[in-house]
CSV table of C-alpha atoms and ligand atoms in Angstrom, one decimal:
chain,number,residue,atom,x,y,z
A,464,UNK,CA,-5.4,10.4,-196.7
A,465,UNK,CA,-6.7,7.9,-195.2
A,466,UNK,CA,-5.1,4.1,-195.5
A,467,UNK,CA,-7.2,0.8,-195.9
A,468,UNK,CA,-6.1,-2.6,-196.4
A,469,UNK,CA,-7.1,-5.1,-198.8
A,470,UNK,CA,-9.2,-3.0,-200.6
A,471,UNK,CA,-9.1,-3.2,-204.8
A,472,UNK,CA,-9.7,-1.1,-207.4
A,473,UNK,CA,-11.0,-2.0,-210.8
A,474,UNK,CA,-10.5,-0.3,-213.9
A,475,UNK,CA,-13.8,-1.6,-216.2
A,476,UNK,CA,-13.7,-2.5,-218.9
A,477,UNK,CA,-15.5,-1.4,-222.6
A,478,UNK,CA,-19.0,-3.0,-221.0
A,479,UNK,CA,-18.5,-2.1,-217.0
A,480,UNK,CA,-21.8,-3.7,-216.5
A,481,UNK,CA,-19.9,-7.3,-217.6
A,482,UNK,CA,-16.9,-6.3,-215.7
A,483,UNK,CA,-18.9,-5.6,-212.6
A,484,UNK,CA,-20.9,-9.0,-212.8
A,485,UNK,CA,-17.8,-10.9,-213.2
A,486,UNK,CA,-16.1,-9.2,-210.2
A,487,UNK,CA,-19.4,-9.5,-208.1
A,488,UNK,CA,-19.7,-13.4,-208.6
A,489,UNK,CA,-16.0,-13.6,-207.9
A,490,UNK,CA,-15.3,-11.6,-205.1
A,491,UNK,CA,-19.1,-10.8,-203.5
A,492,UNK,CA,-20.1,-6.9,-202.7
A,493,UNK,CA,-18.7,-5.0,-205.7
A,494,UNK,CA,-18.9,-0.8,-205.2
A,495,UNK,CA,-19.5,1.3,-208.7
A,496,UNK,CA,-17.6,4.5,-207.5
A,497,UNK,CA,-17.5,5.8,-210.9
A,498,UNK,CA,-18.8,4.7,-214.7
A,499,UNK,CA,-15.1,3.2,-214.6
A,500,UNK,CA,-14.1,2.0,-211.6
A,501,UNK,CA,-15.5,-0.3,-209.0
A,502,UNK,CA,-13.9,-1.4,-205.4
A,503,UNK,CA,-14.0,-4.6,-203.7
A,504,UNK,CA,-12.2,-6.0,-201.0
A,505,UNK,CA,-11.8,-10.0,-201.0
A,506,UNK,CA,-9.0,-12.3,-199.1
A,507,UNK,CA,-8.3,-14.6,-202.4
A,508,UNK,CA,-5.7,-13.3,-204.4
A,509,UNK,CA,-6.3,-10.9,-207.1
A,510,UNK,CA,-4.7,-11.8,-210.4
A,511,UNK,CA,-5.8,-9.2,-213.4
A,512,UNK,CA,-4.8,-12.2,-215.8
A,513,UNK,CA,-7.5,-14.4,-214.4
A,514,UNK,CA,-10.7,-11.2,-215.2
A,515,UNK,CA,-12.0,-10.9,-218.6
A,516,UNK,CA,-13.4,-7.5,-217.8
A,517,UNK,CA,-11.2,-5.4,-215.5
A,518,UNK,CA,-8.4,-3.2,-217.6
A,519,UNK,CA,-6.6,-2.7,-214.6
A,520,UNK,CA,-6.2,-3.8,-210.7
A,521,UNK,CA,-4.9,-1.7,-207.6
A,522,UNK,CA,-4.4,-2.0,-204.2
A,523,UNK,CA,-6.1,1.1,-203.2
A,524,UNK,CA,-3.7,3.2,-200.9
A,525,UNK,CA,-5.7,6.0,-199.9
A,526,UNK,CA,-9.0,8.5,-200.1
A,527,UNK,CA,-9.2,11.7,-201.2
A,528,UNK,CA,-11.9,14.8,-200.5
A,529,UNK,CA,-13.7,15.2,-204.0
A,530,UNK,CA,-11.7,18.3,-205.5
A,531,UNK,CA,-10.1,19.2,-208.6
A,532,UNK,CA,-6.7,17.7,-210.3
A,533,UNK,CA,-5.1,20.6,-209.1
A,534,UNK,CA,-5.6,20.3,-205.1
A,535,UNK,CA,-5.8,16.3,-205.6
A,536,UNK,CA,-2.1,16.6,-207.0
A,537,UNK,CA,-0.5,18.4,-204.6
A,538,UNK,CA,-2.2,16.0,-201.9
A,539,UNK,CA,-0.7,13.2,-203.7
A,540,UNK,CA,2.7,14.5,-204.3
A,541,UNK,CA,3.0,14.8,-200.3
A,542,UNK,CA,1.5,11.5,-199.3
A,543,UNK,CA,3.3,9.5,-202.1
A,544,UNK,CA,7.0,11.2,-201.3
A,545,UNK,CA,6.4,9.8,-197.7
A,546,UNK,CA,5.3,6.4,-198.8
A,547,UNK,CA,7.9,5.9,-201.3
A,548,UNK,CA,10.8,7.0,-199.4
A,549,UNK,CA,11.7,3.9,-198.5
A,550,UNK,CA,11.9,2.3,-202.1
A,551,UNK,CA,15.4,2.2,-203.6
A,552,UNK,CA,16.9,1.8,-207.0
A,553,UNK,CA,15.4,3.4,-210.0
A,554,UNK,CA,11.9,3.9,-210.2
A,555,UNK,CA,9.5,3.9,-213.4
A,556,UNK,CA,6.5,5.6,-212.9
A,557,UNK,CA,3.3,6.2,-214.6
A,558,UNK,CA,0.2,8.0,-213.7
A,559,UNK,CA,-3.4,7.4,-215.2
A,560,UNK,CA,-6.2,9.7,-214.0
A,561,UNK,CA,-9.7,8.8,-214.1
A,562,UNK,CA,-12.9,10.9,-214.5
A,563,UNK,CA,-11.0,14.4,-213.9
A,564,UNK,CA,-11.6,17.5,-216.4
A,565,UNK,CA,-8.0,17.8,-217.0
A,566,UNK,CA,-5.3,18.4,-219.5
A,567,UNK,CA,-2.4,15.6,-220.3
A,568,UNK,CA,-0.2,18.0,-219.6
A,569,UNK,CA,-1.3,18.9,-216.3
A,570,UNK,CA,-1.0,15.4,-214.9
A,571,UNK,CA,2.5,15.1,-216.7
A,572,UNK,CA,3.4,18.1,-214.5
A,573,UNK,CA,2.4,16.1,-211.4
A,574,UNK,CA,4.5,14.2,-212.9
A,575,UNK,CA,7.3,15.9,-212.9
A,576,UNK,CA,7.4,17.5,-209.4
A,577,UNK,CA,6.8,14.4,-207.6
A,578,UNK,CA,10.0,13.3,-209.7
A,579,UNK,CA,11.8,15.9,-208.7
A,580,UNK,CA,10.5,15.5,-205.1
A,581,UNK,CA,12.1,12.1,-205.5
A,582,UNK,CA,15.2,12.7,-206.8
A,583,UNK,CA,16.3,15.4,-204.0
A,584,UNK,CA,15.9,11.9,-201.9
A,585,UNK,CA,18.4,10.5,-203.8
A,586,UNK,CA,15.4,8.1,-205.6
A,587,UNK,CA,16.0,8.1,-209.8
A,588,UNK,CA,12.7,8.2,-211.6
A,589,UNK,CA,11.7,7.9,-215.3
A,590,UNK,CA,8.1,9.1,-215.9
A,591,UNK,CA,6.2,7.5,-218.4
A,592,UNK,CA,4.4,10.2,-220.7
A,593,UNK,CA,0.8,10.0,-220.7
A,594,UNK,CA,-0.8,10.2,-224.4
A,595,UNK,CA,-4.9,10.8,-222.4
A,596,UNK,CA,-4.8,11.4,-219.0
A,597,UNK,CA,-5.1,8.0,-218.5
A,598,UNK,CA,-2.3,5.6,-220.0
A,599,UNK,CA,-3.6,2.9,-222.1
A,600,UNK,CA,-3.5,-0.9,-220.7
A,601,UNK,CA,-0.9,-1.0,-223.7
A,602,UNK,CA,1.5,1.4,-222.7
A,603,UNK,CA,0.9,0.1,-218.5
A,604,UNK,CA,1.2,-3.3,-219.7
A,605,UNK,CA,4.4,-2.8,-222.2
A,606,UNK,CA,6.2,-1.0,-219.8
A,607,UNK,CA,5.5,-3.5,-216.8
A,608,UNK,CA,3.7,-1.1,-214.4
A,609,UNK,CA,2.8,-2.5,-211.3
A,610,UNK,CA,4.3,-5.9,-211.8
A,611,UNK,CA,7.4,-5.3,-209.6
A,612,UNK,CA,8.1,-3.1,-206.6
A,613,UNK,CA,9.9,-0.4,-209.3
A,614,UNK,CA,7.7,-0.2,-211.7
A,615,UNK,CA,4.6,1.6,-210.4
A,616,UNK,CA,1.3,3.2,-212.1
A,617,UNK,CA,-0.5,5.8,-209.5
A,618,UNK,CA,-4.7,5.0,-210.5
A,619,UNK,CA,-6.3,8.0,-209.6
A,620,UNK,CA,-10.1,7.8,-209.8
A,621,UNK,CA,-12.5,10.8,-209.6
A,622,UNK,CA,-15.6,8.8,-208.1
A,623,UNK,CA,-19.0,10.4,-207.0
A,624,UNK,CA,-18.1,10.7,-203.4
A,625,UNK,CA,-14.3,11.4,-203.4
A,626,UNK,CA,-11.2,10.9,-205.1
A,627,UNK,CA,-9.8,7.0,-204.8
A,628,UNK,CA,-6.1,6.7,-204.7
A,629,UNK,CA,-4.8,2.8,-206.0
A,630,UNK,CA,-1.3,1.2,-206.8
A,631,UNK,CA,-1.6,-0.8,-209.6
A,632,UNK,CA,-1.4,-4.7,-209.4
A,633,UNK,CA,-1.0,-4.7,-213.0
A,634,UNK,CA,-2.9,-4.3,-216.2
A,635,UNK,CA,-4.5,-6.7,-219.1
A,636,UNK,CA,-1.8,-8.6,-221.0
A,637,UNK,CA,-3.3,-7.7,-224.3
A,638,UNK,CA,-0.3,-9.6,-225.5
A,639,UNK,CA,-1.3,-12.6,-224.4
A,640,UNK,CA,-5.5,-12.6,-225.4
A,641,UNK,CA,-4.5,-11.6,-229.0
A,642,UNK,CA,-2.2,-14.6,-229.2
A,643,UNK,CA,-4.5,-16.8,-228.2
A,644,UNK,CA,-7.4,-15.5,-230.4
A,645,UNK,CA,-5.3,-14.8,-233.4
A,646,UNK,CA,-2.6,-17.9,-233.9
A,647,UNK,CA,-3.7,-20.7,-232.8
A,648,UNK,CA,-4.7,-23.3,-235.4
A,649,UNK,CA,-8.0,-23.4,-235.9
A,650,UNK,CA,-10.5,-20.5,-236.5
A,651,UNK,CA,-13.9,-20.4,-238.1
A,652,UNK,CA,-15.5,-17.2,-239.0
A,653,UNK,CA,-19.0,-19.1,-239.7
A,654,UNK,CA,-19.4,-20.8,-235.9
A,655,UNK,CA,-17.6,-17.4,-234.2
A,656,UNK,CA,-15.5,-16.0,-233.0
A,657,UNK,CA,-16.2,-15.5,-228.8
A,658,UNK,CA,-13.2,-13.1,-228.1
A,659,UNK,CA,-11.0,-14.9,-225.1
A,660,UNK,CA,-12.1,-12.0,-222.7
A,661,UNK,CA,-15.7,-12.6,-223.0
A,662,UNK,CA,-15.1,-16.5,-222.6
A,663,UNK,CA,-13.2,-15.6,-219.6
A,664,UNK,CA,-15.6,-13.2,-218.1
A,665,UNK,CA,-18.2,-16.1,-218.6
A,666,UNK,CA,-16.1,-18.6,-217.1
A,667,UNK,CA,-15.8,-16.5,-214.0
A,668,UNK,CA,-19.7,-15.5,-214.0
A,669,UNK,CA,-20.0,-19.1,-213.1
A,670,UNK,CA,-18.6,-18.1,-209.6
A,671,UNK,CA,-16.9,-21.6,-208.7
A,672,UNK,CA,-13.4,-20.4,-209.8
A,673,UNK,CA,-10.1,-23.4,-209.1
A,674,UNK,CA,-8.6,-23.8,-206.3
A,675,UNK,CA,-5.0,-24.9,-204.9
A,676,UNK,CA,-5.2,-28.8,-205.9
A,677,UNK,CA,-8.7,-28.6,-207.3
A,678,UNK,CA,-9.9,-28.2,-210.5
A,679,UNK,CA,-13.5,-28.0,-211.3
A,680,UNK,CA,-15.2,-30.1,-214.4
A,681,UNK,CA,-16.3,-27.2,-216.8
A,682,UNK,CA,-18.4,-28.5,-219.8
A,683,UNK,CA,-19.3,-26.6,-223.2
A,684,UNK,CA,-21.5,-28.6,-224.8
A,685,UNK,CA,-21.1,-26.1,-228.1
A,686,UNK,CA,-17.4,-25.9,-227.9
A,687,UNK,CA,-17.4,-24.9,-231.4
A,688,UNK,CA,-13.3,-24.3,-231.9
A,689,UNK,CA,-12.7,-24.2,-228.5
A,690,UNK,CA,-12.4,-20.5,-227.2
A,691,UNK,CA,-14.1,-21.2,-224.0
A,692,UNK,CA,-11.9,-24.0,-223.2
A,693,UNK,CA,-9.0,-23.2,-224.3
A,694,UNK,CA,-9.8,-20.0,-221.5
A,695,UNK,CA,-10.6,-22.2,-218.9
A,696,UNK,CA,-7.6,-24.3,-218.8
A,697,UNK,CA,-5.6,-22.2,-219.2
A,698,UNK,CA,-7.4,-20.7,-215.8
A,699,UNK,CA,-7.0,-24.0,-213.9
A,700,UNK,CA,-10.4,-26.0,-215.0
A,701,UNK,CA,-10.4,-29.5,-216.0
A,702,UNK,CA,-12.7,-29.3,-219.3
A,703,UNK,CA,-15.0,-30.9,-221.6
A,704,UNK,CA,-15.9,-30.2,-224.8
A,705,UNK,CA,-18.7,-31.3,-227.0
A,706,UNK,CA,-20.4,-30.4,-230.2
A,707,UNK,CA,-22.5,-31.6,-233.4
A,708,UNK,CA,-19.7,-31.2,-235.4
A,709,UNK,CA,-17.0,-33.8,-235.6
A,710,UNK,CA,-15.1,-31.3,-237.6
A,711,UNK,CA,-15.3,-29.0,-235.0
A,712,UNK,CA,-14.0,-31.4,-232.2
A,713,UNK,CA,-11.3,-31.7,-234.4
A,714,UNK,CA,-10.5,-28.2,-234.8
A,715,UNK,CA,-11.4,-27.7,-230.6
A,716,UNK,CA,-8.4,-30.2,-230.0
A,717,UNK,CA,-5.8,-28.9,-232.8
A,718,UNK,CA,-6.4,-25.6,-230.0
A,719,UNK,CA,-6.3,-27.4,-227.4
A,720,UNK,CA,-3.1,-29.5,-228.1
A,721,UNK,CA,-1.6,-26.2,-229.4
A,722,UNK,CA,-2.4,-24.4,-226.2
A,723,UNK,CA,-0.8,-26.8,-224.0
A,724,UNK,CA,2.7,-26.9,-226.1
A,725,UNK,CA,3.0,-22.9,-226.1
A,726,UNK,CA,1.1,-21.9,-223.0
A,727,UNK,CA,2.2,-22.8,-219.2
A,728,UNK,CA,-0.8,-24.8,-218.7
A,729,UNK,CA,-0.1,-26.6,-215.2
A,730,UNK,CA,-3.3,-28.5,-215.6
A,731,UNK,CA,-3.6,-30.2,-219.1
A,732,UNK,CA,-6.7,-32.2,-218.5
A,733,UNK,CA,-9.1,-32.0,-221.4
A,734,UNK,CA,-11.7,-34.4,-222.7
A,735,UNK,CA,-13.6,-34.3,-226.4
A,736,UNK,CA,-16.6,-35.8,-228.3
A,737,UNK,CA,-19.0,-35.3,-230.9
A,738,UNK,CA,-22.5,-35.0,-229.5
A,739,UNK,CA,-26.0,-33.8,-229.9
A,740,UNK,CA,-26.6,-31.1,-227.0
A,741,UNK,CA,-30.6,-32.1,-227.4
A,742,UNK,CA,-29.6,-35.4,-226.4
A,743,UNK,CA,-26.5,-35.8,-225.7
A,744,UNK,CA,-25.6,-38.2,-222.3
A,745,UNK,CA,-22.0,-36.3,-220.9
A,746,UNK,CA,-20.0,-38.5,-218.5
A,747,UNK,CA,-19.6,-37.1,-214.9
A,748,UNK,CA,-18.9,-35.5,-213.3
A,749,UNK,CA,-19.7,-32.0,-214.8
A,750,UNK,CA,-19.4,-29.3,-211.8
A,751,UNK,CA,-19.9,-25.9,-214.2
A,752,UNK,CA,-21.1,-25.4,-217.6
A,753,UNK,CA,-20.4,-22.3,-219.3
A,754,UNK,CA,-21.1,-22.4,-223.1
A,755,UNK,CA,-21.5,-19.9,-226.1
A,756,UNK,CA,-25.3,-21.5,-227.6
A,757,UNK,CA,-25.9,-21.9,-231.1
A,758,UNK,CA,-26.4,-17.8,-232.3
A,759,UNK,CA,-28.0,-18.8,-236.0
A,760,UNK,CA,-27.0,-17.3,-238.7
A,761,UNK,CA,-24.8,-14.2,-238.6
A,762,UNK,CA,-26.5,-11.0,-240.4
A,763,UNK,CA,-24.9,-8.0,-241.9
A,764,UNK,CA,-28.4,-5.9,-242.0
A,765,UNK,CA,-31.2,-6.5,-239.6
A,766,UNK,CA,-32.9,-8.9,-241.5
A,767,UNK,CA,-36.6,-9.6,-242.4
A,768,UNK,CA,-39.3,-10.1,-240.1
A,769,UNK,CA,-40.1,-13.5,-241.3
A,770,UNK,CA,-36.3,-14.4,-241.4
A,771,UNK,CA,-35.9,-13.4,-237.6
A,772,UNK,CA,-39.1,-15.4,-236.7
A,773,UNK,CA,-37.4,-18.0,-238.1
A,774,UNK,CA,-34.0,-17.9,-237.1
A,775,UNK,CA,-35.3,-17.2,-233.5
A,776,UNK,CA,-37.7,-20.3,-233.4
A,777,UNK,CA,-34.7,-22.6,-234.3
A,778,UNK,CA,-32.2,-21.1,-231.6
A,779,UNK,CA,-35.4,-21.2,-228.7
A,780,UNK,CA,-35.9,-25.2,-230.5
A,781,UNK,CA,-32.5,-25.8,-229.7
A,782,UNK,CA,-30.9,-24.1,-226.6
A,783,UNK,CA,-34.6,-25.1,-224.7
A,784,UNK,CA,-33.9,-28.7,-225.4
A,785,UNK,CA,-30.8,-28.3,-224.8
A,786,UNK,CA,-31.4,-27.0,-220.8
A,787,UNK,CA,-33.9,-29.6,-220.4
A,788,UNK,CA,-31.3,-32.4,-221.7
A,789,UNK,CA,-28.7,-31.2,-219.2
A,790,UNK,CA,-31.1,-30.6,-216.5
A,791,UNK,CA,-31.5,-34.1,-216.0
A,792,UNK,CA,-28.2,-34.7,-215.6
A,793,UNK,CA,-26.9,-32.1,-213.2
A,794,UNK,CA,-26.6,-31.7,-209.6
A,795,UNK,CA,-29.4,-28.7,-208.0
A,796,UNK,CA,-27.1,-25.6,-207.5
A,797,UNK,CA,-24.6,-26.1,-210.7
A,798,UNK,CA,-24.0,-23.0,-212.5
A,799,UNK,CA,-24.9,-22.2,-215.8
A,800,UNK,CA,-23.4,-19.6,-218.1
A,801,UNK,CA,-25.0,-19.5,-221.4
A,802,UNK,CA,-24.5,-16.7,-224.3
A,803,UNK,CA,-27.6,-17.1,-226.5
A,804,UNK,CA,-28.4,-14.9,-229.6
A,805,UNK,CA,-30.3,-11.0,-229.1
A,806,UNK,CA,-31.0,-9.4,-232.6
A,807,UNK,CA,-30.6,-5.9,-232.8
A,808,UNK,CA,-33.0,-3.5,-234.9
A,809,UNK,CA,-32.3,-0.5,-236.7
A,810,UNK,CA,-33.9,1.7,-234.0
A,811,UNK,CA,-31.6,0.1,-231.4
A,812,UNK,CA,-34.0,-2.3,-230.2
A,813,UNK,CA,-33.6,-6.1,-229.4
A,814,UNK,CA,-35.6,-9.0,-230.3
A,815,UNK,CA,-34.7,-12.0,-227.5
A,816,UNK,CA,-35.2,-15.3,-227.5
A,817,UNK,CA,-38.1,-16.6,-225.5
A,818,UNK,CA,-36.2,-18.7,-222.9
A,819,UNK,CA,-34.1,-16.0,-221.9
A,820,UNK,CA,-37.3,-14.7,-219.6
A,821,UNK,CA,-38.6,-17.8,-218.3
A,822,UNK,CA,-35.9,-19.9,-217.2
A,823,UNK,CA,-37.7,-21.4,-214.4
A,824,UNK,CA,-39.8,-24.1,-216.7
A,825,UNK,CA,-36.4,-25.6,-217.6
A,826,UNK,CA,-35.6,-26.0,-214.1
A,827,UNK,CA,-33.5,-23.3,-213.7
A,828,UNK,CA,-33.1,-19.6,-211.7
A,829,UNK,CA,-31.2,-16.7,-212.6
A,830,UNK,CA,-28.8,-15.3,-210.5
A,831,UNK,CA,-29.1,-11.7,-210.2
A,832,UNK,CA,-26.6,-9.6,-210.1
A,833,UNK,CA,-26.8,-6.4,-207.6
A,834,UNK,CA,-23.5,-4.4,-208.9
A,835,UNK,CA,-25.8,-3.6,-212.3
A,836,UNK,CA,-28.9,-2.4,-212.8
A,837,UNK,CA,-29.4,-3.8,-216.2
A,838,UNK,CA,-32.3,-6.1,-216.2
A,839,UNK,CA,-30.0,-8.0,-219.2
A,840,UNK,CA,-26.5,-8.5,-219.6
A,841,UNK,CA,-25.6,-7.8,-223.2
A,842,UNK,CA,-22.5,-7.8,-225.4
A,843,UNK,CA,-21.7,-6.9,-228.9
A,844,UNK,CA,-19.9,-4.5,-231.2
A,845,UNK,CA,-21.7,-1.4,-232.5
A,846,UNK,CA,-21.6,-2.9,-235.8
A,847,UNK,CA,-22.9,-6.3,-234.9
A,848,UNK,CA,-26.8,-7.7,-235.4
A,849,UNK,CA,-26.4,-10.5,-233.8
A,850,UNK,CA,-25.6,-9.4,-230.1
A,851,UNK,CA,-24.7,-12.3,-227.5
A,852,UNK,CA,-27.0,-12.3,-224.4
A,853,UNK,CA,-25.7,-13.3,-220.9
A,854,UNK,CA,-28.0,-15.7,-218.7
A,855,UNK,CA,-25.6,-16.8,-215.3
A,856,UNK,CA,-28.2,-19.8,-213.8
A,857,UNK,CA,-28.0,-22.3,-211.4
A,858,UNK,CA,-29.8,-25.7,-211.4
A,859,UNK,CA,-32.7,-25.8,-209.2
B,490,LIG,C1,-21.7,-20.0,-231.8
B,490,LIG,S1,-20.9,-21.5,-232.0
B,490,LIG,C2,-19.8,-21.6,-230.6
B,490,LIG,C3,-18.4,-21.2,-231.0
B,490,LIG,C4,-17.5,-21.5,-229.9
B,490,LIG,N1,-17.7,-20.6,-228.7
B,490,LIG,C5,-16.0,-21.3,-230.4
B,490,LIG,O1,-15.2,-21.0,-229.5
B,490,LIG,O2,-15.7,-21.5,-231.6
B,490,LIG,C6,-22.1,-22.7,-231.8
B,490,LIG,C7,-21.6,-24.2,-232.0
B,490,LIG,O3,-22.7,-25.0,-231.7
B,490,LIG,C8,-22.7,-26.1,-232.5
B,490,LIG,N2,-24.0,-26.7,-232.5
B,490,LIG,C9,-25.1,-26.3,-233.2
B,490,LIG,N3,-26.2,-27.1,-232.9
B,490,LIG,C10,-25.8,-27.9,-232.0
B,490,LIG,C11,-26.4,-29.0,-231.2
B,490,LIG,N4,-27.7,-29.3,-231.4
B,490,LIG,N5,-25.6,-29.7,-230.3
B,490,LIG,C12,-24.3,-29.4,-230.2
B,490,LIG,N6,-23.7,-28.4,-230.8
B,490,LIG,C13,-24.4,-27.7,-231.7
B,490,LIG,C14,-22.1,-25.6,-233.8
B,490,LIG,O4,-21.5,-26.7,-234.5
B,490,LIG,C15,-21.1,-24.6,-233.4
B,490,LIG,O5,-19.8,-25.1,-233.3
């Protein structure tokens, strides 16, 4: 095995492409070494509870020849009884496998014997059972795996050119996005609702993340209730928050002012006002806008041809004025993270809105991004019409 230092591992998430984008603009050269998994190496801190799109993050701790579960356990049980010798007190230990063809119980038994290896070394061990040969983000993040020196989840990822061994760093607290989607004051099934990890994946896509003692200006100009800002604070953004609705700028700062008396929010700087995003003039400074668009109506069916035209034409009308509004106000090189609305067919299909290829008459470029090969970053649910199309620009 061989040992490298400050390399990561990332366990994707349900859209890797998204996870890989928001890794790439955070961290630079992102590797895809398996549908799943992606390594990067960085010098900033990695904190899972700052990515959207990563389930999981591990130190990676070793590489493996490409071989069955099998041959790559008995390999790992020697390597890890030498490099955990020298932990002491109890240990909990977990053990998610990756891309192998194997039974739950045969990783168990890996299990097992490395417990036992353990234990004739004086070293007490409690096993967490796997349920799929991969334990769930719930059951590493409920049991604390990877979060302290004794509580450790072995990631072991089949890629296309070996086997990839990581210590975890920790998984998604699941705990904490569905509290902050789910009870906070103010929710509105009619504008939305942008689940916190694609806000956060956004905010990130942006690529100018805070720093010790600075906090970047981040402006939605469709804050809508607030999900984007509520994320970005809570990440270490200043933010600022308009709308058309002064009954949503209500509702964006009953979440706001919720989010700050429950959440340990160090930097509690937020500004709000109503405001046409055709028109609107926003106060400086504004160093990153990331924004959910208007999306139209939401749909059920795919609906008529003539509806669709005209949905579409009011969303380009909108989100195009919009761009050219805030051009004119921004600095060349500010990033732009927009969602805008992608309507889904019954074949499958998409229908896009106009702007979405031709960015550069607002004054804009799109940044690519190399990790993916998708010509379009896309997200929705495979019950939704109304899918949410990614554009990550920068002023030019
Ligand atoms: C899809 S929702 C955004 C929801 C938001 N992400 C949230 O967390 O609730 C779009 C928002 O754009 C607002 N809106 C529509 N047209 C607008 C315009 N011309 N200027 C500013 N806001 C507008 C709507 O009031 C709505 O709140």
């Amino acid at each position: 095995m061989r040992y490298t230092r400050d390399m990561y591992i990332a366990i994707l998430g349900r859209q890797p492409e998204l996870s890989l984008a928001e890794l790439e603009r955070l961290f630079g050269g992102v590797d895809t070494i398996s549908p799943q998994a992606a390594l990067f190496d960085t010098s900033s801190t990695v904190d899972i509870q700052q990515l959207g799109g990563s389930q999981k993050i591990g130190r990676l701790i070793g590489e493996l020849p490409l071989r069955d579960w099998r041959s790559t356990s008995m390999s790992l049980v020697r390597q890890i009884e030498k490099l955990w010798s020298s932990k002491s007190g109890k240990l909990t230990l977990g053990i998610s496998a990756y891309g192998f063809d194997v039974d739950v119980r045969d990783i168990q038994k890996t299990g097992l014997i490395l417990k036992s290896k353990l234990k004739s070394a004086d070293r007490s061990v409690r096993l967490v059972p796997n349920q799929t040969p991969e334990l769930s983000t719930a059951t590493a993040h409920h049991n604390k795996l990877g979060l302290s020196e004794n509580k450790i989840e072995l990631l072991v990822i089949r890629g296309t050119n070996g086997i990839y061994v990581a210590e975890s760093l920790g998984s998604q607290n699941i705990t904490a996005l569905a509290a902050r989607d789910q009870n906070r004051p103010k929710r509105d099934a009619f504008v939305g609702m942008l689940p916190p990890k694609l806000a956060l994946m956004m905010i990130n896509m942006a690529g100018l993340p805070p720093e010790h003692g600075h906090n970047p200006r981040l402006l939605d100009p469709f804050c809508g209730t607030g999900v984007t800002l509520q994320e970005a604070l809570i990440r270490g953004y200043s933010v600022y928050g308009t709308d058309l609705s002064d009954k949503m700028i209500d509702y964006s700062r009953q979440n706001l002012d919720w989010l700050t008396s429950q959440f340990n929010v160090e930097h509690k700087d937020y500004k709000l006002e109503t405001g046409d995003a055709m028109t609107h003039r926003w106060q400086s400074p504004v160093d990153l806008v990331v924004a959910e668009g208007y999306l139209g109506q939401p749909f059920s069916a795919p609906p008529s041809p003539k509806k669709l035209q005209e949905v579409r034409d009011n969303c380009q009308h909108i989100i195009s004025q919009f761009l050219v509004n805030l051009r004119s106000q921004i600095d060349a090189g500010t990033p732009v993270v927009l969602a805008v609305p992608a309507w889904r067919d019954a074949q499958g299909g998409f229908t896009h809105l106009p702007l979405s290829g031709s960015v550069s008459q607002y004054g804009y470029k799109n940044v690519g991004v190399r990790a993916t090969n998708r010509s379009r970053l896309l997200y929705y649910r495979p019950d939704q019409i109304v899918a949410r199309e990614l554009l990550i620009l920068k002023a030019e």
